Amino acid sequence: MLARCNGAALVGLEARPVAVEVDIAPGLPGLQVVGLADAAVQESRQRVRAAIRNSQLRMPLTRVIVNLAPADLRKEGPAFDLPIALAVLAASGQLDPAQLEGVWCAGELGLGGELRPVRGAVAIALAAREHGASRLLLPAANAAEAALVEGLPLAPADSLSDALRWLLHPQSIPTPPPALTATAPERTTLSDLASVQGQLHGRRALEIAAAGGHHLLLVGPPGSGKTMLARCLPGLLPALSRAEMLELTQLYSVAGQLQAQGGLLQQRPFRSPHHSCTSAALVGGGTNLRPGELALAHRGVLFLDELTEFRRDVLNQLRQPLEHGELWLSRARQQQRFPCSVNLVAATNPCACGWAGDPERSCSCGTAQQQRYWGRLSGPLLDRIDLQVVMRRLEGSTLGAGFRQTTNPENSAAVRERVRAARQRMQNRNPDGVANSQLTAAHLRRCGGITPTALDLWQQAIDQRGLSARAAERVLRVGRTIADLGECAELSTAAIAEALSYRSFDQLSGGGADRGRAERPPAAADAGAP
């Protein structure tokens, strides 16, 4: 007898329909799975047998063949356990095959018949709704995720027996409780700007980065506040829209990184991978393509602390994704797109010992050692970082002022309001409402004027500093964001001058006119930059 059940295979961030076909024929007892299944799917034979037997059901004592169609699509993971078990029960006459029509199933079976959660429930629910499924049968632990997809009836179950009971008596399936619909929690942040002492130049750069979506490099000695500033950035970014929340939830669901309670991700992510991570961990990859830290930071912040400790070949893979906001990974059999529209914040010391350019402490690194230290970063990568800030060691008077002051410094909420207003101006003016960091050269010319004196200053800076065309455009984008924060319609000389003050390391990427300066390590040459 032949029976069918609907399942889904995860391919990148999407789920594709898979027909689980089971045929029972005379022959020696055994269960065989065909259809390009990986080891986890092949092992489902043992889990399905034990789950059916321990659920007081009957496993056919004959030959059972399971086909996962289409046969040329790679299937992985334990989510096929439930559709295989239900199709076996239907083929053996313990369940009416008509009751499986239009129903999509996904879930991992324990040996006792219990249902365990699987990754990608949001993607499976979206695919089920798109293909007109009448209901999605899945583990109860995944119900909160799947309930985020509106318009799809759910049948959450705790065990194989529960799933069979839902199918035999569909009228008894209750509506998912309101608790499965996520509500917005109180906004929390990693750090607040009110806790940052001094570093006004760094605070200003952080505000510009949040408003325009720019990438930021912080260079300074140990303990100067680089990490604290980076952890403040998520609290300055505008709130996510409903569509962005669902997009993030789907991404984390496919990656298997949603919290146990599920629900909608409503805060921007902050990812901080260790500098020992591989390229597959940072940008994604593997035999079966998975998102990496870059994609998991989508719509949020990717913080690379100790930037110069990362392998050079790993960092160079960030160049194209940082510019385009998406990453295409190709393998022999598949090609997948992962979104990665992130705010990159990188932090590093000015040299190996950390004290190059400090007026009080001497650097123990020689010139050759400093050059090797900065040689780990490629010029094209630095060229793509809009804001490059040199931070000073905090003096005792600055730290002591935090204990004596009677008024609190500006907090993240006040800065976030300015960022929100600037983003609103960008949405009203820019094509498709994109941030200034995503504007093309043509859009830059159309989306705001520039005063003649500001244009002259920009052109002089290009010639004197030897800026590349990419770096020159990024100066304009940063200047446009500074103008938006100042509620100015045109780029002024002050906006261009401030934007140029955030280009501390252009000699690494462009060479510059001052060759003597370019030959010296950037930490020593620019430690005194404003």
Coordinates of C-alpha atoms in Angstrom, one line a residue:
M1 CA 0.0 0.0 0.0
L2 CA 1.2 3.5 -0.8
A3 CA 0.8 6.6 1.4
R4 CA 2.0 10.2 1.3
C5 CA 2.7 12.9 3.8
N6 CA 3.9 16.5 3.3
G7 CA 7.2 17.7 4.8
A8 CA 9.8 20.4 4.1
A9 CA 13.6 20.6 3.6
L10 CA 15.6 23.6 4.7
V11 CA 17.7 25.2 1.9
G12 CA 19.5 28.2 3.1
L13 CA 16.9 30.5 4.8
E14 CA 14.0 28.9 3.0
A15 CA 12.0 25.7 3.2
R16 CA 11.0 23.7 0.1
P17 CA 8.2 21.2 0.0
V18 CA 9.1 17.5 0.2
A19 CA 6.7 14.6 -0.5
V20 CA 7.3 11.7 1.9
E21 CA 6.1 8.6 0.1
V22 CA 5.9 5.2 1.9
D23 CA 5.3 1.9 0.1
I24 CA 4.7 -1.4 2.0
A25 CA 5.4 -4.5 -0.1
P26 CA 6.1 -8.2 0.6
G27 CA 9.6 -8.9 1.5
L28 CA 12.0 -9.2 4.5
P29 CA 11.2 -6.8 7.3
G30 CA 13.2 -3.5 7.0
L31 CA 12.8 0.2 6.5
Q32 CA 14.8 1.8 3.7
V33 CA 15.1 5.6 3.0
V34 CA 15.9 6.9 -0.4
G35 CA 15.9 10.4 -1.9
L36 CA 19.3 12.0 -1.2
A37 CA 19.0 11.9 2.6
D38 CA 21.9 12.7 4.9
A39 CA 23.0 10.7 7.9
A40 CA 20.5 12.3 10.3
V41 CA 17.6 11.4 8.0
Q42 CA 18.9 7.8 7.5
E43 CA 19.1 7.4 11.3
S44 CA 15.4 8.2 11.5
R45 CA 14.7 4.6 10.6
Q46 CA 15.7 3.5 14.2
R47 CA 13.9 6.4 15.8
V48 CA 10.7 5.8 13.8
R49 CA 10.6 2.1 14.6
A50 CA 11.1 2.7 18.4
A51 CA 8.6 5.6 18.5
I52 CA 5.9 3.6 16.8
R53 CA 6.4 0.5 19.0
N54 CA 6.6 2.5 22.3
S55 CA 3.5 4.5 21.3
Q56 CA 1.5 1.2 21.4
L57 CA 1.2 1.2 17.6
R58 CA 2.2 -1.5 15.1
M59 CA 5.4 -1.3 13.0
P60 CA 4.8 -3.3 9.7
L61 CA 6.7 -6.6 9.8
T62 CA 7.4 -6.4 6.1
R63 CA 9.5 -4.4 3.6
V64 CA 9.0 -0.6 3.9
I65 CA 10.5 1.9 1.4
V66 CA 10.5 5.6 2.1
N67 CA 11.1 8.0 -0.7
L68 CA 11.7 11.7 -0.2
A69 CA 10.8 13.6 -3.3
P70 CA 12.2 15.5 -5.2
A71 CA 15.1 13.0 -5.2
D72 CA 17.7 15.5 -6.3
L73 CA 17.2 17.9 -3.3
R74 CA 19.5 17.3 -0.4
K75 CA 17.6 16.5 2.8
E76 CA 19.1 16.9 6.2
G77 CA 18.1 17.0 9.9
P78 CA 15.6 15.0 12.0
A79 CA 12.5 17.0 11.0
F80 CA 11.4 14.2 8.7
D81 CA 10.9 11.8 11.6
L82 CA 7.2 12.8 12.1
P83 CA 6.1 12.7 8.4
I84 CA 7.8 9.4 7.9
A85 CA 6.1 7.9 11.0
L86 CA 2.7 9.2 10.0
A87 CA 3.1 7.9 6.4
V88 CA 4.1 4.5 7.7
L89 CA 1.0 4.4 9.9
A90 CA -1.2 5.4 6.9
A91 CA 0.4 2.9 4.6
S92 CA -0.1 0.1 7.2
G93 CA -3.8 0.9 7.6
Q94 CA -3.6 2.5 11.1
L95 CA -4.5 5.9 9.8
D96 CA -6.7 7.0 6.9
P97 CA -4.4 8.4 4.2
A98 CA -7.0 11.0 3.3
Q99 CA -6.5 12.6 6.7
L100 CA -2.9 13.5 5.7
E101 CA -4.0 15.4 2.6
G102 CA -3.1 19.1 2.8
V103 CA -1.4 18.6 6.2
W104 CA 2.3 19.6 6.5
C105 CA 4.3 17.8 9.2
A106 CA 7.7 18.4 10.8
G107 CA 9.3 17.1 14.0
E108 CA 12.0 15.0 15.6
L109 CA 10.9 11.8 17.4
G110 CA 12.3 10.4 20.6
L111 CA 12.5 6.7 21.1
G112 CA 9.5 6.9 23.5
G113 CA 7.4 8.7 20.9
E114 CA 7.8 12.2 22.3
L115 CA 8.2 15.1 19.8
R116 CA 11.2 17.4 20.0
P117 CA 11.6 20.8 18.5
V118 CA 13.4 21.3 15.1
R119 CA 15.1 24.3 13.6
G120 CA 13.5 26.4 10.9
A121 CA 9.9 26.3 12.1
V122 CA 9.2 29.8 10.8
A123 CA 10.6 29.0 7.4
I124 CA 8.5 25.8 7.3
A125 CA 5.4 27.6 8.3
L126 CA 6.0 30.3 5.6
A127 CA 6.4 27.6 2.9
A128 CA 3.4 25.7 4.2
R129 CA 1.2 28.8 3.9
E130 CA 2.6 29.7 0.5
H131 CA 1.8 26.2 -0.9
G132 CA -1.8 26.2 0.5
A133 CA -1.4 23.8 3.5
S134 CA -4.6 23.2 5.4
R135 CA -2.7 22.8 8.7
L136 CA 0.8 22.5 10.1
L137 CA 1.5 19.6 12.5
L138 CA 4.6 20.2 14.5
P139 CA 6.1 19.9 18.1
A140 CA 4.5 22.0 20.7
A141 CA 7.9 23.5 21.5
N142 CA 7.9 25.1 18.0
A143 CA 4.3 26.4 18.2
A144 CA 5.4 29.9 19.4
E145 CA 7.7 30.3 16.3
A146 CA 5.2 29.0 13.8
A147 CA 2.4 31.1 15.3
L148 CA 4.2 34.2 14.0
V149 CA 3.1 33.3 10.5
E150 CA -0.4 34.6 10.2
G151 CA -3.1 32.7 8.3
L152 CA -1.8 29.2 8.9
P153 CA -3.7 26.8 11.3
L154 CA -1.4 25.0 13.6
A155 CA -1.7 21.6 15.3
P156 CA 1.0 21.5 18.1
A157 CA 1.6 18.0 19.6
D158 CA 3.8 16.7 22.4
S159 CA 4.1 13.1 21.1
L160 CA 3.4 10.8 18.2
S161 CA 0.2 9.7 19.9
D162 CA -1.0 13.3 20.2
A163 CA -0.2 13.9 16.5
L164 CA -2.3 10.8 15.6
R165 CA -5.1 12.0 17.8
W166 CA -5.1 15.4 16.1
L167 CA -5.4 13.7 12.7
L168 CA -8.2 11.3 13.8
H169 CA -10.2 14.1 15.4
P170 CA -9.3 17.3 13.6
Q171 CA -12.4 19.1 15.0
S172 CA -10.8 18.9 18.5
I173 CA -7.8 20.9 17.6
P174 CA -7.9 24.1 19.7
T175 CA -6.9 27.6 18.5
P176 CA -3.3 28.4 19.6
P177 CA -3.6 30.5 22.8
P178 CA -2.9 34.2 22.7
A179 CA 0.3 33.7 24.5
L180 CA 1.8 32.3 21.3
T181 CA 1.5 35.8 19.7
A182 CA 4.6 37.7 20.8
T183 CA 4.2 41.1 22.5
A184 CA 6.9 43.8 22.5
P185 CA 9.0 43.6 25.7
E186 CA 10.5 46.6 27.4
R187 CA 13.5 47.8 25.3
T188 CA 16.8 46.8 26.8
T189 CA 20.3 47.6 25.7
L190 CA 23.8 46.2 26.3
S191 CA 25.2 49.5 27.6
D192 CA 24.1 53.1 27.9
L193 CA 26.0 56.1 26.7
A194 CA 25.5 57.7 30.1
S195 CA 28.1 55.3 31.4
V196 CA 30.8 56.4 28.9
Q197 CA 33.2 58.9 30.4
G198 CA 34.9 61.4 28.1
Q199 CA 35.6 60.2 24.5
L200 CA 33.4 62.9 22.9
H201 CA 34.9 62.2 19.5
G202 CA 34.0 58.5 19.8
R203 CA 30.5 59.3 21.1
R204 CA 29.9 61.6 18.1
A205 CA 31.2 58.9 15.7
L206 CA 28.9 56.4 17.2
E207 CA 25.9 58.7 16.8
I208 CA 26.8 59.2 13.1
A209 CA 27.2 55.5 12.6
A210 CA 23.8 54.8 14.1
A211 CA 22.1 57.5 12.0
G212 CA 23.5 56.7 8.6
G213 CA 24.3 52.9 9.0
H214 CA 28.0 53.5 8.6
H215 CA 30.8 51.1 9.6
L216 CA 33.1 52.2 12.4
L217 CA 36.7 51.5 13.4
L218 CA 37.9 52.4 16.9
V219 CA 41.7 52.5 17.5
G220 CA 43.0 53.2 21.0
P221 CA 45.1 51.8 23.9
P222 CA 43.7 49.2 26.3
G223 CA 41.0 50.5 28.6
S224 CA 40.1 53.5 26.5
G225 CA 36.4 52.5 26.2
K226 CA 36.3 50.9 22.7
T227 CA 34.3 47.9 23.7
M228 CA 31.9 50.0 25.9
L229 CA 31.2 52.3 23.0
A230 CA 30.5 49.4 20.7
R231 CA 28.1 47.8 23.1
C232 CA 26.1 51.1 23.2
L233 CA 25.4 51.1 19.5
P234 CA 22.3 48.7 19.5
G235 CA 20.6 51.1 21.9
L236 CA 21.0 54.0 19.5
L237 CA 19.4 52.2 16.5
P238 CA 15.7 52.7 15.6
A239 CA 13.2 50.0 16.6
L240 CA 12.6 47.2 14.1
S241 CA 9.5 47.0 12.0
R242 CA 7.3 44.0 12.1
A243 CA 8.6 42.7 8.8
E244 CA 12.2 43.1 10.0
M245 CA 11.3 41.2 13.2
L246 CA 9.9 38.3 11.2
E247 CA 12.9 38.3 8.9
L248 CA 15.3 38.1 11.9
T249 CA 13.2 35.4 13.6
Q250 CA 13.2 33.3 10.4
L251 CA 17.0 33.7 10.2
Y252 CA 17.6 32.6 13.8
S253 CA 15.1 29.8 13.5
V254 CA 16.9 28.3 10.5
A255 CA 20.2 28.7 12.4
G256 CA 18.8 26.9 15.4
Q257 CA 19.5 29.9 17.7
L258 CA 16.1 30.9 18.9
Q259 CA 15.5 30.7 22.6
A260 CA 13.6 27.8 24.0
Q261 CA 10.4 29.9 24.4
G262 CA 10.5 31.0 20.8
G263 CA 8.5 34.1 19.9
L264 CA 9.4 37.1 17.8
L265 CA 12.9 38.6 17.9
Q266 CA 12.2 42.3 18.6
Q267 CA 15.6 43.7 19.4
R268 CA 18.5 44.3 17.0
P269 CA 21.2 41.6 17.4
F270 CA 24.7 42.2 18.7
R271 CA 27.2 39.6 17.6
S272 CA 30.8 39.6 18.8
P273 CA 32.7 36.5 17.4
H274 CA 36.1 35.6 18.9
H275 CA 39.1 36.5 16.7
S276 CA 39.9 32.8 16.4
C277 CA 36.8 32.1 14.3
T278 CA 37.1 30.5 10.9
S279 CA 35.7 32.0 7.6
A280 CA 32.8 29.5 7.7
A281 CA 31.9 30.7 11.3
L282 CA 32.2 34.4 10.3
V283 CA 30.6 34.6 6.9
G284 CA 28.8 31.2 6.7
G285 CA 29.3 28.1 4.7
G286 CA 29.9 24.4 5.2
T287 CA 28.8 21.5 3.1
N288 CA 25.1 22.4 3.7
L289 CA 25.2 26.1 3.7
R290 CA 24.5 27.8 7.0
P291 CA 24.5 31.4 8.0
G292 CA 27.5 32.7 9.9
E293 CA 28.0 35.5 12.4
L294 CA 27.8 38.1 9.6
A295 CA 24.3 37.0 8.7
L296 CA 23.2 36.6 12.3
A297 CA 24.1 40.2 12.8
H298 CA 21.6 41.3 10.1
R299 CA 19.8 44.5 11.0
G300 CA 22.1 44.8 14.0
V301 CA 25.7 45.2 15.0
L302 CA 28.7 43.0 14.2
F303 CA 31.5 43.8 16.7
L304 CA 35.0 42.6 15.8
D305 CA 37.1 43.1 18.9
E306 CA 40.9 42.8 18.5
L307 CA 40.5 43.3 14.7
T308 CA 44.2 42.7 13.9
E309 CA 44.1 39.3 15.6
F310 CA 41.7 37.9 13.0
R311 CA 43.2 36.0 10.1
R312 CA 43.7 38.3 7.1
D313 CA 42.0 35.9 4.7
V314 CA 39.0 35.7 7.0
L315 CA 38.7 39.5 7.2
N316 CA 39.0 39.9 3.4
Q317 CA 35.9 37.9 2.9
L318 CA 33.9 40.7 4.5
R319 CA 34.8 43.2 1.8
Q320 CA 32.0 42.5 -0.7
P321 CA 29.2 41.7 1.9
L322 CA 29.9 45.0 3.8
E323 CA 29.5 47.0 0.6
H324 CA 26.3 45.3 -0.8
G325 CA 24.5 44.2 2.4
E326 CA 24.1 40.6 1.2
L327 CA 26.3 37.5 0.8
W328 CA 26.1 34.9 -1.9
L329 CA 27.6 31.5 -1.1
S330 CA 28.1 29.1 -3.9
R331 CA 28.7 25.4 -3.9
A332 CA 28.7 22.8 -6.7
R333 CA 25.0 21.9 -6.1
Q334 CA 23.6 25.1 -4.7
Q335 CA 23.8 28.8 -4.3
Q336 CA 22.3 30.7 -1.4
R337 CA 21.8 34.3 -0.5
F338 CA 22.2 35.4 3.1
P339 CA 21.2 39.0 4.1
C340 CA 23.9 40.9 6.1
S341 CA 22.9 44.5 6.3
V342 CA 25.0 45.3 9.4
N343 CA 26.6 48.1 11.3
L344 CA 30.2 46.9 11.6
V345 CA 32.2 48.1 14.6
A346 CA 35.8 47.0 14.7
A347 CA 38.2 47.8 17.6
T348 CA 41.9 47.3 17.8
N349 CA 45.0 48.6 19.7
P350 CA 47.4 51.0 17.8
C351 CA 50.2 48.4 18.1
A352 CA 51.0 45.1 19.6
C353 CA 51.8 46.6 23.0
G354 CA 48.9 49.0 22.8
W355 CA 50.7 52.3 23.5
A356 CA 51.9 53.7 20.2
G357 CA 51.3 57.5 20.1
D358 CA 50.5 57.7 23.8
P359 CA 52.0 61.0 25.3
E360 CA 52.7 59.4 28.7
R361 CA 53.6 55.8 28.0
S362 CA 56.3 54.7 25.5
C363 CA 55.7 52.1 22.9
S364 CA 57.9 49.0 23.1
C365 CA 57.2 48.0 19.5
G366 CA 59.7 48.7 16.8
T367 CA 58.8 50.2 13.4
A368 CA 59.0 46.8 11.7
Q369 CA 56.8 45.2 14.3
Q370 CA 54.2 47.9 14.0
Q371 CA 54.1 47.5 10.2
R372 CA 53.6 43.8 10.6
Y373 CA 50.8 44.4 13.1
W374 CA 48.9 46.7 10.7
G375 CA 49.8 44.6 7.7
R376 CA 47.2 42.1 8.8
L377 CA 44.5 44.5 7.6
S378 CA 44.2 45.1 3.9
G379 CA 43.8 48.5 2.4
P380 CA 40.6 47.7 0.5
L381 CA 38.9 46.6 3.8
L382 CA 39.9 49.8 5.6
D383 CA 38.6 51.7 2.5
R384 CA 35.1 50.3 3.2
I385 CA 35.0 51.6 6.8
D386 CA 33.4 55.0 6.8
L387 CA 34.4 56.2 10.3
Q388 CA 37.9 55.7 11.6
V389 CA 38.4 57.1 15.1
V390 CA 41.6 57.3 17.2
M391 CA 40.8 57.2 20.9
R392 CA 43.0 58.5 23.7
R393 CA 43.7 57.0 27.1
L394 CA 41.4 58.5 29.7
E395 CA 43.1 60.8 32.2
G396 CA 42.5 60.7 35.9
S397 CA 40.7 64.1 35.8
T398 CA 38.2 62.8 33.3
L399 CA 37.5 59.6 35.2
G400 CA 37.2 61.6 38.5
A401 CA 34.8 64.0 37.0
G402 CA 32.3 61.2 36.7
F403 CA 32.1 61.0 40.5
R404 CA 31.9 64.7 41.1
Q405 CA 29.4 65.8 38.4
T406 CA 25.9 66.7 39.6
T407 CA 24.2 66.2 36.2
N408 CA 24.1 63.0 34.3
P409 CA 25.8 62.9 30.8
E410 CA 23.6 62.4 27.8
N411 CA 22.1 58.9 27.7
S412 CA 21.3 56.6 24.8
A413 CA 17.6 57.6 24.8
A414 CA 18.4 61.2 24.0
V415 CA 20.8 60.3 21.2
R416 CA 18.4 57.7 19.8
E417 CA 15.8 60.4 19.4
R418 CA 18.2 62.4 17.2
V419 CA 19.0 59.3 15.3
R420 CA 15.3 58.5 14.7
A421 CA 14.7 62.0 13.4
A422 CA 17.7 61.8 11.0
R423 CA 16.5 58.4 9.8
Q424 CA 13.1 59.8 9.1
R425 CA 14.6 62.5 6.9
M426 CA 16.5 59.8 5.0
Q427 CA 13.4 57.8 4.5
N428 CA 11.5 60.8 3.1
R429 CA 14.3 61.8 0.8
N430 CA 16.4 58.8 -0.3
P431 CA 15.2 56.3 -2.9
D432 CA 13.4 53.4 -1.2
G433 CA 14.1 55.0 2.1
V434 CA 17.6 53.6 2.4
A435 CA 20.1 54.8 4.9
N436 CA 22.8 57.2 3.7
S437 CA 25.5 54.5 3.8
Q438 CA 23.6 52.7 1.0
L439 CA 23.3 55.6 -1.4
T440 CA 25.0 55.3 -4.8
A441 CA 27.0 58.0 -6.4
A442 CA 24.1 59.0 -8.6
H443 CA 21.7 59.2 -5.6
L444 CA 24.2 61.3 -3.7
R445 CA 24.1 63.9 -6.4
R446 CA 20.3 63.9 -6.5
C447 CA 19.5 63.6 -2.8
G448 CA 21.1 66.7 -1.5
G449 CA 23.1 69.7 -2.6
I450 CA 26.6 70.7 -1.6
T451 CA 27.8 74.3 -1.2
P452 CA 30.6 75.5 -3.5
T453 CA 33.1 75.9 -0.7
A454 CA 32.3 72.4 0.6
L455 CA 32.8 71.0 -2.8
D456 CA 36.2 72.7 -3.1
L457 CA 37.3 71.3 0.3
W458 CA 36.2 67.8 -0.7
Q459 CA 38.1 68.0 -4.0
Q460 CA 41.3 69.3 -2.3
A461 CA 41.1 66.4 0.2
I462 CA 40.9 63.9 -2.6
D463 CA 44.1 65.2 -4.1
Q464 CA 46.0 65.9 -0.9
R465 CA 45.2 62.6 0.8
G466 CA 45.1 60.5 -2.4
L467 CA 41.6 59.2 -1.6
S468 CA 40.2 56.4 -3.8
A469 CA 36.9 57.0 -5.5
R470 CA 35.2 54.7 -3.0
A471 CA 36.7 56.6 0.0
A472 CA 35.7 59.9 -1.5
E473 CA 32.1 58.8 -1.9
R474 CA 32.1 57.6 1.6
V475 CA 33.2 61.0 2.8
L476 CA 30.1 62.4 1.1
R477 CA 27.8 59.8 2.6
V478 CA 29.1 60.6 6.1
G479 CA 28.8 64.3 5.4
R480 CA 25.2 63.7 4.3
T481 CA 24.5 62.0 7.6
I482 CA 26.1 64.8 9.6
A483 CA 23.9 67.3 7.7
D484 CA 20.8 65.2 8.5
L485 CA 21.7 65.2 12.2
G486 CA 22.1 68.9 12.0
E487 CA 18.8 69.3 10.0
C488 CA 20.6 70.9 7.1
A489 CA 19.4 70.5 3.5
E490 CA 22.9 71.1 2.0
L491 CA 26.3 69.7 2.7
S492 CA 28.3 72.5 4.3
T493 CA 32.0 73.0 4.7
A494 CA 31.7 72.0 8.4
A495 CA 30.0 68.7 7.5
I496 CA 32.7 67.8 5.0
A497 CA 35.5 68.8 7.4
E498 CA 34.0 66.7 10.1
A499 CA 33.6 63.8 7.8
L500 CA 37.2 64.1 6.7
S501 CA 38.3 64.0 10.4
Y502 CA 37.1 60.4 10.5
R503 CA 39.5 59.2 7.8
S504 CA 42.6 58.5 9.9
F505 CA 44.0 55.6 8.0
D506 CA 43.6 56.4 4.3
Q507 CA 47.3 56.0 3.6
L508 CA 46.9 52.2 4.0
S509 CA 44.3 52.0 1.2
G510 CA 45.2 54.9 -1.1
G511 CA 48.9 55.6 -0.6
G512 CA 48.4 59.3 -0.1
A513 CA 50.6 62.2 -1.4
D514 CA 52.8 62.2 1.7
R515 CA 54.9 59.1 1.1
G516 CA 57.1 59.7 4.1
R517 CA 54.0 59.5 6.3
A518 CA 52.6 56.5 4.5
E519 CA 55.8 54.5 5.1
R520 CA 55.4 54.9 8.8
P521 CA 53.0 52.7 10.8
P522 CA 49.5 54.3 10.9
A523 CA 49.4 54.1 14.7
A524 CA 52.5 56.3 15.0
A525 CA 51.5 58.6 12.2
D526 CA 47.9 59.2 13.2
A527 CA 47.7 58.7 17.0
G528 CA 47.3 62.4 17.4
A529 CA 44.6 62.8 14.8
P530 CA 41.5 64.6 16.0

